[in-house]
Structures are given as C-alpha cells and as structure tokens.
mmCIF file of C-alpha atoms and ligand atoms in Angstrom:
data_model
loop_
_atom_site.group_PDB
_atom_site.id
_atom_site.type_symbol
_atom_site.label_atom_id
_atom_site.label_comp_id
_atom_site.label_asym_id
_atom_site.label_seq_id
_atom_site.Cartn_x
_atom_site.Cartn_y
_atom_site.Cartn_z
ATOM 1 C CA UNK A 1 118.022 66.331 92.567
ATOM 2 C CA UNK A 2 115.236 67.264 91.243
ATOM 3 C CA UNK A 3 115.423 71.118 90.710
ATOM 4 C CA UNK A 4 113.580 73.456 93.481
ATOM 5 C CA UNK A 5 111.363 75.459 92.254
ATOM 6 C CA UNK A 6 111.021 79.838 92.485
ATOM 7 C CA UNK A 7 107.654 81.548 91.402
ATOM 8 C CA UNK A 8 106.661 85.203 91.328
ATOM 9 C CA UNK A 9 102.792 86.072 92.481
ATOM 10 C CA UNK A 10 101.163 88.613 91.798
ATOM 11 C CA UNK A 11 97.405 89.254 93.154
ATOM 12 C CA UNK A 12 95.547 91.815 92.677
ATOM 13 C CA UNK A 13 91.545 90.611 93.562
ATOM 14 C CA UNK A 14 90.234 93.373 95.456
ATOM 15 C CA UNK A 15 92.390 95.917 97.549
ATOM 16 C CA UNK A 16 96.026 94.584 97.924
ATOM 17 C CA UNK A 17 98.621 94.966 95.574
ATOM 18 C CA UNK A 18 100.705 92.523 96.170
ATOM 19 C CA UNK A 19 103.538 90.697 94.633
ATOM 20 C CA UNK A 20 106.037 87.763 96.182
ATOM 21 C CA UNK A 21 108.935 85.350 95.200
ATOM 22 C CA UNK A 22 109.089 81.963 97.071
ATOM 23 C CA UNK A 23 111.012 79.005 96.662
ATOM 24 C CA UNK A 24 110.506 75.480 97.178
ATOM 25 C CA UNK A 25 112.466 73.972 100.084
ATOM 26 C CA UNK A 26 113.638 70.348 100.399
ATOM 27 C CA UNK A 27 111.545 69.143 102.880
ATOM 28 C CA UNK A 28 108.337 70.327 100.676
ATOM 29 C CA UNK A 29 107.425 74.159 102.570
ATOM 30 C CA UNK A 30 108.092 76.579 100.729
ATOM 31 C CA UNK A 31 110.835 79.529 101.685
ATOM 32 C CA UNK A 32 109.755 83.432 101.409
ATOM 33 C CA UNK A 33 112.003 85.070 100.153
ATOM 34 C CA UNK A 34 109.884 88.691 99.351
ATOM 35 C CA UNK A 35 106.477 89.243 100.481
ATOM 36 C CA UNK A 36 105.163 92.954 99.212
ATOM 37 C CA UNK A 37 102.071 93.934 99.972
ATOM 38 C CA UNK A 38 100.741 97.221 99.366
ATOM 39 C CA UNK A 39 97.044 97.843 101.125
ATOM 40 C CA UNK A 40 94.108 100.230 99.875
ATOM 41 C CA UNK A 41 92.838 100.876 103.073
ATOM 42 C CA UNK A 42 93.492 104.702 102.897
ATOM 43 C CA UNK A 43 91.676 104.868 99.531
ATOM 44 C CA UNK A 44 88.681 103.425 100.278
ATOM 45 C CA UNK A 45 88.245 104.612 104.018
ATOM 46 C CA UNK A 46 86.159 107.699 103.164
ATOM 47 C CA UNK A 47 83.767 105.119 100.796
ATOM 48 C CA UNK A 48 83.549 102.581 103.893
ATOM 49 C CA UNK A 49 84.268 99.916 101.447
ATOM 50 C CA UNK A 50 86.167 98.915 98.049
ATOM 51 C CA UNK A 51 85.197 101.099 95.484
ATOM 52 C CA UNK A 52 86.410 99.156 92.189
ATOM 53 C CA UNK A 53 87.315 101.708 90.173
ATOM 54 C CA UNK A 54 89.039 102.904 92.742
ATOM 55 C CA UNK A 55 91.118 99.889 93.683
ATOM 56 C CA UNK A 56 91.873 99.462 89.718
ATOM 57 C CA UNK A 57 93.267 102.441 89.638
ATOM 58 C CA UNK A 58 95.418 102.044 92.870
ATOM 59 C CA UNK A 59 96.643 98.856 91.530
ATOM 60 C CA UNK A 60 97.446 100.152 88.070
ATOM 61 C CA UNK A 61 99.751 103.101 89.898
ATOM 62 C CA UNK A 62 101.342 100.529 92.449
ATOM 63 C CA UNK A 63 101.567 96.872 90.714
ATOM 64 C CA UNK A 64 105.528 97.768 88.590
ATOM 65 C CA UNK A 65 106.950 99.300 91.825
ATOM 66 C CA UNK A 66 105.351 96.267 94.107
ATOM 67 C CA UNK A 67 106.601 93.332 91.261
ATOM 68 C CA UNK A 68 110.346 95.550 91.379
ATOM 69 C CA UNK A 69 110.020 95.383 95.359
ATOM 70 C CA UNK A 70 109.650 91.748 95.680
ATOM 71 C CA UNK A 71 111.969 90.687 93.217
ATOM 72 C CA UNK A 72 114.722 93.272 94.733
ATOM 73 C CA UNK A 73 113.953 92.255 98.147
ATOM 74 C CA UNK A 74 114.184 88.126 96.928
ATOM 75 C CA UNK A 75 117.683 89.011 95.774
ATOM 76 C CA UNK A 76 116.943 87.278 92.143
ATOM 77 C CA UNK A 77 116.480 88.903 89.564
ATOM 78 C CA UNK A 78 113.525 88.170 87.099
ATOM 79 C CA UNK A 79 115.775 85.328 84.710
ATOM 80 C CA UNK A 80 115.824 83.158 87.714
ATOM 81 C CA UNK A 81 112.242 82.643 88.066
ATOM 82 C CA UNK A 82 110.521 79.412 86.781
ATOM 83 C CA UNK A 83 107.201 80.617 86.358
ATOM 84 C CA UNK A 84 104.733 83.633 87.194
ATOM 85 C CA UNK A 85 101.991 82.571 88.838
ATOM 86 C CA UNK A 86 98.861 85.848 89.385
ATOM 87 C CA UNK A 87 95.896 86.021 90.439
ATOM 88 C CA UNK A 88 92.960 85.470 87.746
ATOM 89 C CA UNK A 89 89.660 85.625 89.606
ATOM 90 C CA UNK A 90 87.737 85.310 91.503
ATOM 91 C CA UNK A 91 87.261 89.011 92.353
ATOM 92 C CA UNK A 92 86.682 92.421 90.665
ATOM 93 C CA UNK A 93 87.575 91.901 86.883
ATOM 94 C CA UNK A 94 88.858 95.610 86.834
ATOM 95 C CA UNK A 95 91.319 94.870 89.623
ATOM 96 C CA UNK A 96 91.936 91.373 88.347
ATOM 97 C CA UNK A 97 93.052 92.318 84.764
ATOM 98 C CA UNK A 98 95.587 94.960 86.246
ATOM 99 C CA UNK A 99 98.028 91.788 87.748
ATOM 100 C CA UNK A 100 96.827 88.845 85.454
ATOM 101 C CA UNK A 101 98.001 91.270 82.547
ATOM 102 C CA UNK A 102 101.136 92.165 83.741
ATOM 103 C CA UNK A 103 102.043 88.377 84.920
ATOM 104 C CA UNK A 104 101.271 87.432 80.951
ATOM 105 C CA UNK A 105 103.648 90.039 79.995
ATOM 106 C CA UNK A 106 106.457 88.884 82.366
ATOM 107 C CA UNK A 107 105.807 85.308 81.559
ATOM 108 C CA UNK A 108 105.648 85.953 77.875
ATOM 109 C CA UNK A 109 108.587 88.475 77.436
ATOM 110 C CA UNK A 110 111.036 85.570 79.394
ATOM 111 C CA UNK A 111 109.533 82.732 77.916
ATOM 112 C CA UNK A 112 108.570 81.346 81.575
ATOM 113 C CA UNK A 113 104.658 79.505 82.369
ATOM 114 C CA UNK A 114 102.123 81.602 83.440
ATOM 115 C CA UNK A 115 99.765 79.862 86.119
ATOM 116 C CA UNK A 116 96.507 81.666 86.448
ATOM 117 C CA UNK A 117 95.532 81.239 90.087
ATOM 118 C CA UNK A 118 92.264 80.885 91.675
ATOM 119 C CA UNK A 119 92.273 83.514 94.839
ATOM 120 C CA UNK A 120 90.813 80.579 96.694
ATOM 121 C CA UNK A 121 92.844 77.482 96.080
ATOM 122 C CA UNK A 122 95.810 80.146 96.761
ATOM 123 C CA UNK A 123 94.211 80.637 100.238
ATOM 124 C CA UNK A 124 93.185 77.064 100.834
ATOM 125 C CA UNK A 125 97.121 75.953 100.025
ATOM 126 C CA UNK A 126 98.832 78.963 102.043
ATOM 127 C CA UNK A 127 99.039 76.870 105.593
ATOM 128 C CA UNK A 128 101.298 74.415 103.449
ATOM 129 C CA UNK A 129 103.859 77.279 102.692
ATOM 130 C CA UNK A 130 105.205 76.864 106.163
ATOM 131 C CA UNK A 131 103.917 73.306 107.285
ATOM 132 C CA UNK A 132 103.974 70.125 106.585
ATOM 133 C CA UNK A 133 100.516 69.340 106.059
ATOM 134 C CA UNK A 134 98.796 65.703 104.580
ATOM 135 C CA UNK A 135 96.036 65.985 102.271
ATOM 136 C CA UNK A 136 93.028 65.841 102.948
ATOM 137 C CA UNK A 137 92.351 68.751 105.550
ATOM 138 C CA UNK A 138 89.400 70.808 106.444
ATOM 139 C CA UNK A 139 89.287 74.272 105.673
ATOM 140 C CA UNK A 140 87.531 76.991 106.852
ATOM 141 C CA UNK A 141 88.048 80.338 104.918
ATOM 142 C CA UNK A 142 86.610 83.498 106.377
ATOM 143 C CA UNK A 143 87.383 87.044 105.058
ATOM 144 C CA UNK A 144 85.552 90.046 103.645
ATOM 145 C CA UNK A 145 84.908 88.416 100.359
ATOM 146 C CA UNK A 146 84.531 85.002 100.601
ATOM 147 C CA UNK A 147 83.014 82.519 103.770
ATOM 148 C CA UNK A 148 83.286 78.962 103.033
ATOM 149 C CA UNK A 149 83.987 75.132 104.102
ATOM 150 C CA UNK A 150 86.324 73.475 102.049
ATOM 151 C CA UNK A 151 87.576 69.714 102.220
ATOM 152 C CA UNK A 152 90.843 70.106 100.872
ATOM 153 C CA UNK A 153 91.325 66.894 98.819
ATOM 154 C CA UNK A 154 94.198 67.787 97.095
ATOM 155 C CA UNK A 155 95.773 70.008 94.437
ATOM 156 C CA UNK A 156 92.914 71.547 91.902
ATOM 157 C CA UNK A 157 90.802 69.157 94.102
ATOM 158 C CA UNK A 158 87.896 70.539 96.348
ATOM 159 C CA UNK A 159 84.955 69.607 97.921
ATOM 160 C CA UNK A 160 82.679 72.844 99.086
ATOM 161 C CA UNK A 161 81.060 71.308 102.481
ATOM 162 C CA UNK A 162 79.326 74.609 103.005
ATOM 163 C CA UNK A 163 79.002 78.473 102.121
ATOM 164 C CA UNK A 164 77.494 81.893 103.184
ATOM 165 C CA UNK A 165 74.050 82.366 101.380
ATOM 166 C CA UNK A 166 74.260 86.179 101.766
ATOM 167 C CA UNK A 167 77.385 88.213 103.262
ATOM 168 C CA UNK A 168 81.217 86.820 104.010
ATOM 169 C CA UNK A 169 81.553 86.885 107.756
ATOM 170 C CA UNK A 170 83.945 89.817 107.169
ATOM 171 C CA UNK A 171 81.471 91.624 105.860
ATOM 172 C CA UNK A 172 79.212 91.194 108.961
ATOM 173 C CA UNK A 173 81.769 92.455 110.911
ATOM 174 C CA UNK A 174 82.481 95.591 108.918
ATOM 175 C CA UNK A 175 78.652 96.209 108.336
ATOM 176 C CA UNK A 176 78.130 96.362 111.905
ATOM 177 C CA UNK A 177 81.394 98.384 112.650
ATOM 178 C CA UNK A 178 80.318 100.829 110.449
ATOM 179 C CA UNK A 179 76.611 101.089 112.057
ATOM 180 C CA UNK A 180 78.363 101.806 115.452
ATOM 181 C CA UNK A 181 80.549 104.052 113.763
ATOM 182 C CA UNK A 182 83.529 102.558 113.257
ATOM 183 C CA UNK A 183 85.963 103.145 109.883
ATOM 184 C CA UNK A 184 86.151 100.481 107.362
ATOM 185 C CA UNK A 185 87.586 97.801 107.937
ATOM 186 C CA UNK A 186 85.711 97.725 111.441
ATOM 187 C CA UNK A 187 86.647 93.923 112.475
ATOM 188 C CA UNK A 188 89.954 94.499 114.680
ATOM 189 C CA UNK A 189 87.910 97.490 116.167
ATOM 190 C CA UNK A 190 84.751 95.133 117.298
ATOM 191 C CA UNK A 191 86.930 92.978 118.579
ATOM 192 C CA UNK A 192 88.263 95.130 120.998
ATOM 193 C CA UNK A 193 85.203 96.760 121.720
ATOM 194 C CA UNK A 194 83.905 93.345 122.332
ATOM 195 C CA UNK A 195 86.379 92.712 125.269
ATOM 196 C CA UNK A 196 85.205 95.758 127.313
ATOM 197 C CA UNK A 197 80.814 94.930 126.746
ATOM 198 C CA UNK A 198 78.790 92.440 128.570
ATOM 199 C CA UNK A 199 78.224 89.797 125.845
ATOM 200 C CA UNK A 200 74.785 89.079 127.331
ATOM 201 C CA UNK A 201 73.164 92.050 126.788
ATOM 202 C CA UNK A 202 71.539 91.690 123.558
ATOM 203 C CA UNK A 203 69.829 89.059 122.393
ATOM 204 C CA UNK A 204 70.731 88.543 118.399
ATOM 205 C CA UNK A 205 69.088 85.777 115.370
ATOM 206 C CA UNK A 206 71.636 83.069 114.599
ATOM 207 C CA UNK A 207 70.226 82.433 111.411
ATOM 208 C CA UNK A 208 69.668 79.143 109.418
ATOM 209 C CA UNK A 209 71.470 77.501 112.761
ATOM 210 C CA UNK A 210 69.545 74.491 112.607
ATOM 211 C CA UNK A 211 69.084 73.859 108.993
ATOM 212 C CA UNK A 212 71.041 74.468 105.879
ATOM 213 C CA UNK A 213 73.746 71.604 106.619
ATOM 214 C CA UNK A 214 77.254 74.064 106.895
ATOM 215 C CA UNK A 215 75.703 76.620 105.261
ATOM 216 C CA UNK A 216 75.989 80.154 107.010
ATOM 217 C CA UNK A 217 73.976 83.459 107.003
ATOM 218 C CA UNK A 218 74.799 86.986 108.362
ATOM 219 C CA UNK A 219 72.053 88.848 106.585
ATOM 220 C CA UNK A 220 69.629 88.633 109.405
ATOM 221 C CA UNK A 221 71.869 89.317 111.834
ATOM 222 C CA UNK A 222 73.112 92.348 110.706
ATOM 223 C CA UNK A 223 69.348 93.643 110.295
ATOM 224 C CA UNK A 224 68.877 93.200 114.193
ATOM 225 C CA UNK A 225 72.022 95.101 114.543
ATOM 226 C CA UNK A 226 70.863 97.401 112.279
ATOM 227 C CA UNK A 227 67.499 97.809 114.164
ATOM 228 C CA UNK A 228 69.225 98.042 117.887
ATOM 229 C CA UNK A 229 71.940 100.374 116.811
ATOM 230 C CA UNK A 230 69.828 102.930 116.246
ATOM 231 C CA UNK A 231 68.677 102.968 119.739
ATOM 232 C CA UNK A 232 71.742 102.691 121.245
ATOM 233 C CA UNK A 233 71.783 105.024 124.383
ATOM 234 C CA UNK A 234 75.803 105.642 125.257
ATOM 235 C CA UNK A 235 79.444 103.793 124.174
ATOM 236 C CA UNK A 236 78.910 100.926 126.777
ATOM 237 C CA UNK A 237 75.839 99.695 125.464
ATOM 238 C CA UNK A 238 78.027 99.812 121.687
ATOM 239 C CA UNK A 239 80.796 97.754 123.124
ATOM 240 C CA UNK A 240 77.849 95.555 124.325
ATOM 241 C CA UNK A 241 76.668 95.090 121.115
ATOM 242 C CA UNK A 242 79.993 94.694 119.442
ATOM 243 C CA UNK A 243 80.407 91.769 122.396
ATOM 244 C CA UNK A 244 76.295 90.153 121.520
ATOM 245 C CA UNK A 245 77.526 90.566 118.088
ATOM 246 C CA UNK A 246 80.600 88.376 118.218
ATOM 247 C CA UNK A 247 79.211 85.608 120.796
ATOM 248 C CA UNK A 248 76.714 85.433 118.455
ATOM 249 C CA UNK A 249 79.392 84.702 115.660
ATOM 250 C CA UNK A 250 81.104 82.099 117.656
ATOM 251 C CA UNK A 251 77.958 80.533 118.340
ATOM 252 C CA UNK A 252 77.253 80.538 114.828
ATOM 253 C CA UNK A 253 80.892 79.003 113.805
ATOM 254 C CA UNK A 254 80.737 76.508 116.729
ATOM 255 C CA UNK A 255 77.035 75.199 115.632
ATOM 256 C CA UNK A 256 78.525 74.727 111.664
ATOM 257 C CA UNK A 257 82.026 73.772 112.335
ATOM 258 C CA UNK A 258 80.878 70.917 113.971
ATOM 259 C CA UNK A 259 78.298 70.022 111.462
ATOM 260 C CA UNK A 260 81.025 70.509 109.188
ATOM 261 C CA UNK A 261 83.070 68.149 110.905
ATOM 262 C CA UNK A 262 80.963 65.451 111.270
ATOM 263 C CA UNK A 263 80.573 65.439 107.516
ATOM 264 C CA UNK A 264 84.239 65.526 107.219
ATOM 265 C CA UNK A 265 84.529 62.619 109.380
ATOM 266 C CA UNK A 266 81.624 60.513 107.068
ATOM 267 C CA UNK A 267 83.665 60.557 104.222
ATOM 268 C CA UNK A 268 87.572 60.450 105.504
ATOM 269 C CA UNK A 269 89.367 58.632 107.374
ATOM 270 C CA UNK A 270 92.839 59.835 108.641
ATOM 271 C CA UNK A 271 94.843 59.142 111.523
ATOM 272 C CA UNK A 272 95.369 62.837 112.035
ATOM 273 C CA UNK A 273 92.318 65.091 111.205
ATOM 274 C CA UNK A 274 93.376 68.746 110.069
ATOM 275 C CA UNK A 275 91.551 71.656 110.471
ATOM 276 C CA UNK A 276 92.639 74.904 108.949
ATOM 277 C CA UNK A 277 91.139 78.059 109.354
ATOM 278 C CA UNK A 278 92.399 81.311 107.026
ATOM 279 C CA UNK A 279 91.370 84.770 105.962
ATOM 280 C CA UNK A 280 91.541 87.953 107.847
ATOM 281 C CA UNK A 281 88.715 87.133 110.116
ATOM 282 C CA UNK A 282 90.840 84.181 111.570
ATOM 283 C CA UNK A 283 93.126 87.189 113.419
ATOM 284 C CA UNK A 284 90.262 87.232 115.790
ATOM 285 C CA UNK A 285 91.417 85.761 119.146
ATOM 286 C CA UNK A 286 88.002 85.044 120.748
ATOM 287 C CA UNK A 287 87.054 82.781 117.739
ATOM 288 C CA UNK A 288 90.508 81.428 117.411
ATOM 289 C CA UNK A 289 89.785 80.441 121.429
ATOM 290 C CA UNK A 290 86.167 79.135 120.156
ATOM 291 C CA UNK A 291 87.186 76.893 116.948
ATOM 292 C CA UNK A 292 90.484 75.373 118.927
ATOM 293 C CA UNK A 293 87.857 74.467 121.679
ATOM 294 C CA UNK A 294 85.816 72.388 119.075
ATOM 295 C CA UNK A 295 88.718 71.033 117.297
ATOM 296 C CA UNK A 296 90.043 69.335 120.896
ATOM 297 C CA UNK A 297 86.391 68.103 121.293
ATOM 298 C CA UNK A 298 86.411 67.073 118.221
ATOM 299 C CA UNK A 299 89.776 65.231 117.643
ATOM 300 C CA UNK A 300 91.012 68.025 114.856
ATOM 301 C CA UNK A 301 94.424 69.985 115.221
ATOM 302 C CA UNK A 302 93.861 73.100 114.578
ATOM 303 C CA UNK A 303 95.900 75.609 112.684
ATOM 304 C CA UNK A 304 95.594 79.071 112.411
ATOM 305 C CA UNK A 305 98.535 80.291 108.933
ATOM 306 C CA UNK A 306 100.538 83.447 110.110
ATOM 307 C CA UNK A 307 97.806 86.698 110.144
ATOM 308 C CA UNK A 308 100.208 88.023 106.547
ATOM 309 C CA UNK A 309 99.192 84.521 104.951
ATOM 310 C CA UNK A 310 95.984 84.750 106.650
ATOM 311 C CA UNK A 311 94.891 88.144 104.880
ATOM 312 C CA UNK A 312 95.094 88.547 101.099
ATOM 313 C CA UNK A 313 98.683 88.199 99.729
ATOM 314 C CA UNK A 314 100.781 87.375 96.810
ATOM 315 C CA UNK A 315 103.114 84.390 99.038
ATOM 316 C CA UNK A 316 100.069 82.379 98.819
ATOM 317 C CA UNK A 317 99.487 82.739 94.968
ATOM 318 C CA UNK A 318 102.946 82.221 94.243
ATOM 319 C CA UNK A 319 102.755 79.045 96.241
ATOM 320 C CA UNK A 320 99.594 77.782 94.713
ATOM 321 C CA UNK A 321 101.351 78.102 91.306
ATOM 322 C CA UNK A 322 104.248 75.847 92.457
ATOM 323 C CA UNK A 323 101.910 73.108 93.346
ATOM 324 C CA UNK A 324 100.566 73.462 90.336
ATOM 325 C CA UNK A 325 103.155 73.620 87.908
ATOM 326 C CA UNK A 326 104.206 70.038 89.926
ATOM 327 C CA UNK A 327 101.327 68.253 88.934
ATOM 328 C CA UNK A 328 101.878 69.604 85.241
ATOM 329 C CA UNK A 329 99.486 72.418 85.211
ATOM 330 C CA UNK A 330 99.940 75.243 82.955
ATOM 331 C CA UNK A 331 97.898 77.970 81.722
ATOM 332 C CA UNK A 332 98.013 79.897 78.266
ATOM 333 C CA UNK A 333 98.563 83.928 78.062
ATOM 334 C CA UNK A 334 95.082 84.055 76.668
ATOM 335 C CA UNK A 335 93.217 82.843 80.345
ATOM 336 C CA UNK A 336 90.670 85.440 81.223
ATOM 337 C CA UNK A 337 89.942 87.025 84.293
ATOM 338 C CA UNK A 338 86.715 85.400 85.918
ATOM 339 C CA UNK A 339 84.683 87.394 88.147
ATOM 340 C CA UNK A 340 82.909 84.100 89.664
ATOM 341 C CA UNK A 341 85.353 81.093 90.318
ATOM 342 C CA UNK A 342 84.206 78.425 92.694
ATOM 343 C CA UNK A 343 86.745 75.710 93.643
ATOM 344 C CA UNK A 344 83.783 73.108 93.555
ATOM 345 C CA UNK A 345 82.067 73.709 90.320
ATOM 346 C CA UNK A 346 79.891 70.838 90.967
ATOM 347 C CA UNK A 347 78.416 72.833 94.247
ATOM 348 C CA UNK A 348 75.102 75.180 93.713
ATOM 349 C CA UNK A 349 75.244 78.262 93.690
ATOM 350 C CA UNK A 350 73.882 79.637 96.591
ATOM 351 C CA UNK A 351 72.910 82.948 96.843
ATOM 352 C CA UNK A 352 69.778 85.000 97.156
ATOM 353 C CA UNK A 353 66.827 85.740 98.870
ATOM 354 C CA UNK A 354 64.239 82.607 98.436
ATOM 355 C CA UNK A 355 66.485 79.887 98.681
ATOM 356 C CA UNK A 356 65.636 76.281 99.429
ATOM 357 C CA UNK A 357 68.434 74.975 102.037
HETATM 358 O O1 KG4 B 1 91.538 88.033 104.187
HETATM 359 P P1 KG4 B 1 91.443 89.162 104.015
HETATM 360 O O2 KG4 B 1 91.961 90.396 104.410
HETATM 361 O O3 KG4 B 1 91.016 90.504 102.793
HETATM 362 C C1 KG4 B 1 89.595 89.821 102.287
HETATM 363 O O4 KG4 B 1 88.640 90.029 102.383
HETATM 364 O O5 KG4 B 1 90.248 89.089 101.561
HETATM 365 O O6 KG4 B 1 90.269 89.921 105.427
HETATM 366 C C2 KG4 B 1 89.938 91.094 105.610
HETATM 367 C C3 KG4 B 1 88.418 91.223 106.492
HETATM 368 C C4 KG4 B 1 87.825 92.403 107.125
HETATM 369 O O7 KG4 B 1 86.594 92.234 106.878
HETATM 370 C C5 KG4 B 1 88.164 92.787 108.123
HETATM 371 O O8 KG4 B 1 87.517 93.343 109.245
HETATM 372 C C6 KG4 B 1 88.613 91.384 108.668
HETATM 373 O O9 KG4 B 1 88.921 90.589 107.909
HETATM 374 N N1 KG4 B 1 89.386 91.050 110.056
HETATM 375 C C7 KG4 B 1 88.185 90.899 111.354
HETATM 376 C C8 KG4 B 1 89.300 90.767 112.540
HETATM 377 N N2 KG4 B 1 90.704 91.442 111.547
HETATM 378 C C9 KG4 B 1 90.313 91.257 110.243
HETATM 379 N N3 KG4 B 1 87.600 90.455 111.732
HETATM 380 C C10 KG4 B 1 87.087 90.279 112.780
HETATM 381 N N4 KG4 B 1 88.143 90.604 113.743
HETATM 382 C C11 KG4 B 1 89.704 90.714 113.447
HETATM 383 N N5 KG4 B 1 90.417 90.231 114.411
HETATM 384 ZN ZN1 ZN B 2 91.122 86.478 99.954
#
C-alpha cells in the first residue's frame, strides 16, 4: 500500500499568519491534524484595511510560534513530514516572503520537498479536504482579495470563466461597512444589519450586469453607496442601505453565476455537476441561500466548505501541496514570491478603467 502523505502548510499572503499539518486518508480526502490561524484584525482595525508593513511585521513576529504550535498540536515532529507547502503568491510580497522563506529553510534543512503553492489553488482545492469531489467542478471564489469564477479541471489545470474588473466582493462589503461606520472587516455586520432593514428602500446600480459575460464589477455600486451614505437620516436608514446593498449583491451574483453555469455546461458533460463556493464572503447566509436556489434550478450540487476552510488558512495550502506532490510537481528553493500569479495564465488581465468587455 502506498504511504499516506503528511504535509506542513504555511500561509502568510495577507493578514493571517497560519500553519497546519494535513495527512492524506485512504479514501482520498484529508485529515487536518492541526490548523492554527493567527489573525491580524486587531492590528489593522484602526486603519480600516490591511497595511502591508504592519502585516509583514506581524507575520515575522508570529510565524515561528504558529508553526511550532501546528506541529505540537499534530502530535508529530518535523521529521515525520513528507513535504513543506508554503504560499508563494499572489499577495503582498513583503508578507509572502516571510512564510515562503521559513518554508524553504525547513525544507532545505530537513532535505524534504518544497511546494510553492498558489494561494488561489489552495482555495480551489480546499473543498476536497473533507469531501470526495470529482473534477471538473465550477468554483466561485469570493474573498476580501479575490472574486473569480473558475472551472477547476484538475490539479494545476484551471480555466478562468470570469473575474471582477475592479473591487473584490469582500472589499465591496468592507467599503460599504466603513461608510456606515462599521469597523473593518465589516462584512459580517452588514449581513446582521441587512436583516433589520428594508431591502427595497434604496435602488442601487448593478454594473455590467447585462454584458461582460460572467465578469463582475462593484466600483459603481460603491460610488452609489457613498453618495447615499452622506445623506442618511437615522440608524434605520443605515439598516435599509445594508439590506439594499446585500440584495443588489445577491442579484448580481445570481445573474453572473447563472452565466458561469451555462458556460461550464457548454463544455463539461458530467452526470453530476458540482458548484463550490469558497472564500470569506461565502459565510454570508443570504448569499448561500441565493446560490443554493440557483444551483437547484440549474441542477448543480452546491458545496460550501466549512468556514474555517473557506477563509484564509494553511490547511488548504498543505492540501494543495499534497495534491501537487502526488502528480510529481516539486519546486526548488529559489522559487520567488509572486505578487501577481493567475491560475489561468491564458486569461487576459482584466483590471482598470476603460476596459472593453
Ligand atoms: O477569505 P477571507 O477570510 O480573507 C481574504 O480576504 O482572503 O475573506 C474575508 C472577507 C472580508 O472582506 C469580510 O468582510 C468578508 O470576507 N466576510 C463577509 C462575511 N464574513 C466575512 N462578507 C459578507 N458577509 C459575511 N457574513
Ligand atoms: Zn484567500
């Protein structure tokens, strides 16, 4: 019988310092032996967003402790590992370098393989840790840094169907929250306030709803929210704006996901189609309900990985390392950190004003 692989994962691409030990199980899924995440929300709160220098310093201060804790909690020691996987991009270079360098140091000193993992591949494969899912599947990644539809054909094999051309969805939630006086990251509070408001109170724009395929845009929506937020009369109106914003997001996601599903079905003929929704924003219950309903209408089975695997974590990095190692992909110790690193290198760069969609 083939040996079951055990990997250490390290994640420092943005504002979470994380380490995790994951072991393959005989049924092809994974067992998370430890999953340590140290969040920097407190450090960035007063600035209303992630400050790169502060994030990098916090990673340097915490990374050793976080890795030791992950190893201790797994009841293994470094010698038991079959490989080290560290996020190498995309993200803030000053942050990525902290985790990648320590990953290289551990791999180099123990003479174990190093896997330089794309953070987005970590998200894309994360649902496979605790559920057997056949390739290909459709993925919607909605986080503070990314918003993409991906056709996940296999390990190291992705087709981007759509992307945001400006803000990420979590960013749109956080910016709206900030305008309403809510602390960073405000997504969860917007969801809470939305429940108390009237979602039909304000009419908000849905940028590029009827064009651009399943690409998305949230910048115009943010501008509209900014204008309205200046003239709010009372707390009730804040709740109404939160509710109207969330309803508008749901309408955009419904329309765009519908297009993504149709595009997926044009080329893929599975007996059973799977739609995975990952990233921090996938915690939002109204978005879950909305996308579950659409999935049923289009005969997709929706999968929402548990929240601790949806938001940034190192278990998904360890797992991506295992999956890559199994198809003989290994990286050398010179592998650089990459600020930009698309999963589908053939897809055009779609960001900035004046884009023709
Ligand atoms: O994936 P994640 O933990 O970190 C990265 O950005 O990579 O996502 C964090 C984002 C933040 O923008 C946060 O406001 C948003 O996810 N978020 C939510 C909810 N929970 C977290 N947005 C809307 N509703 C929620 N319940
Ligand atoms: Zn992420």
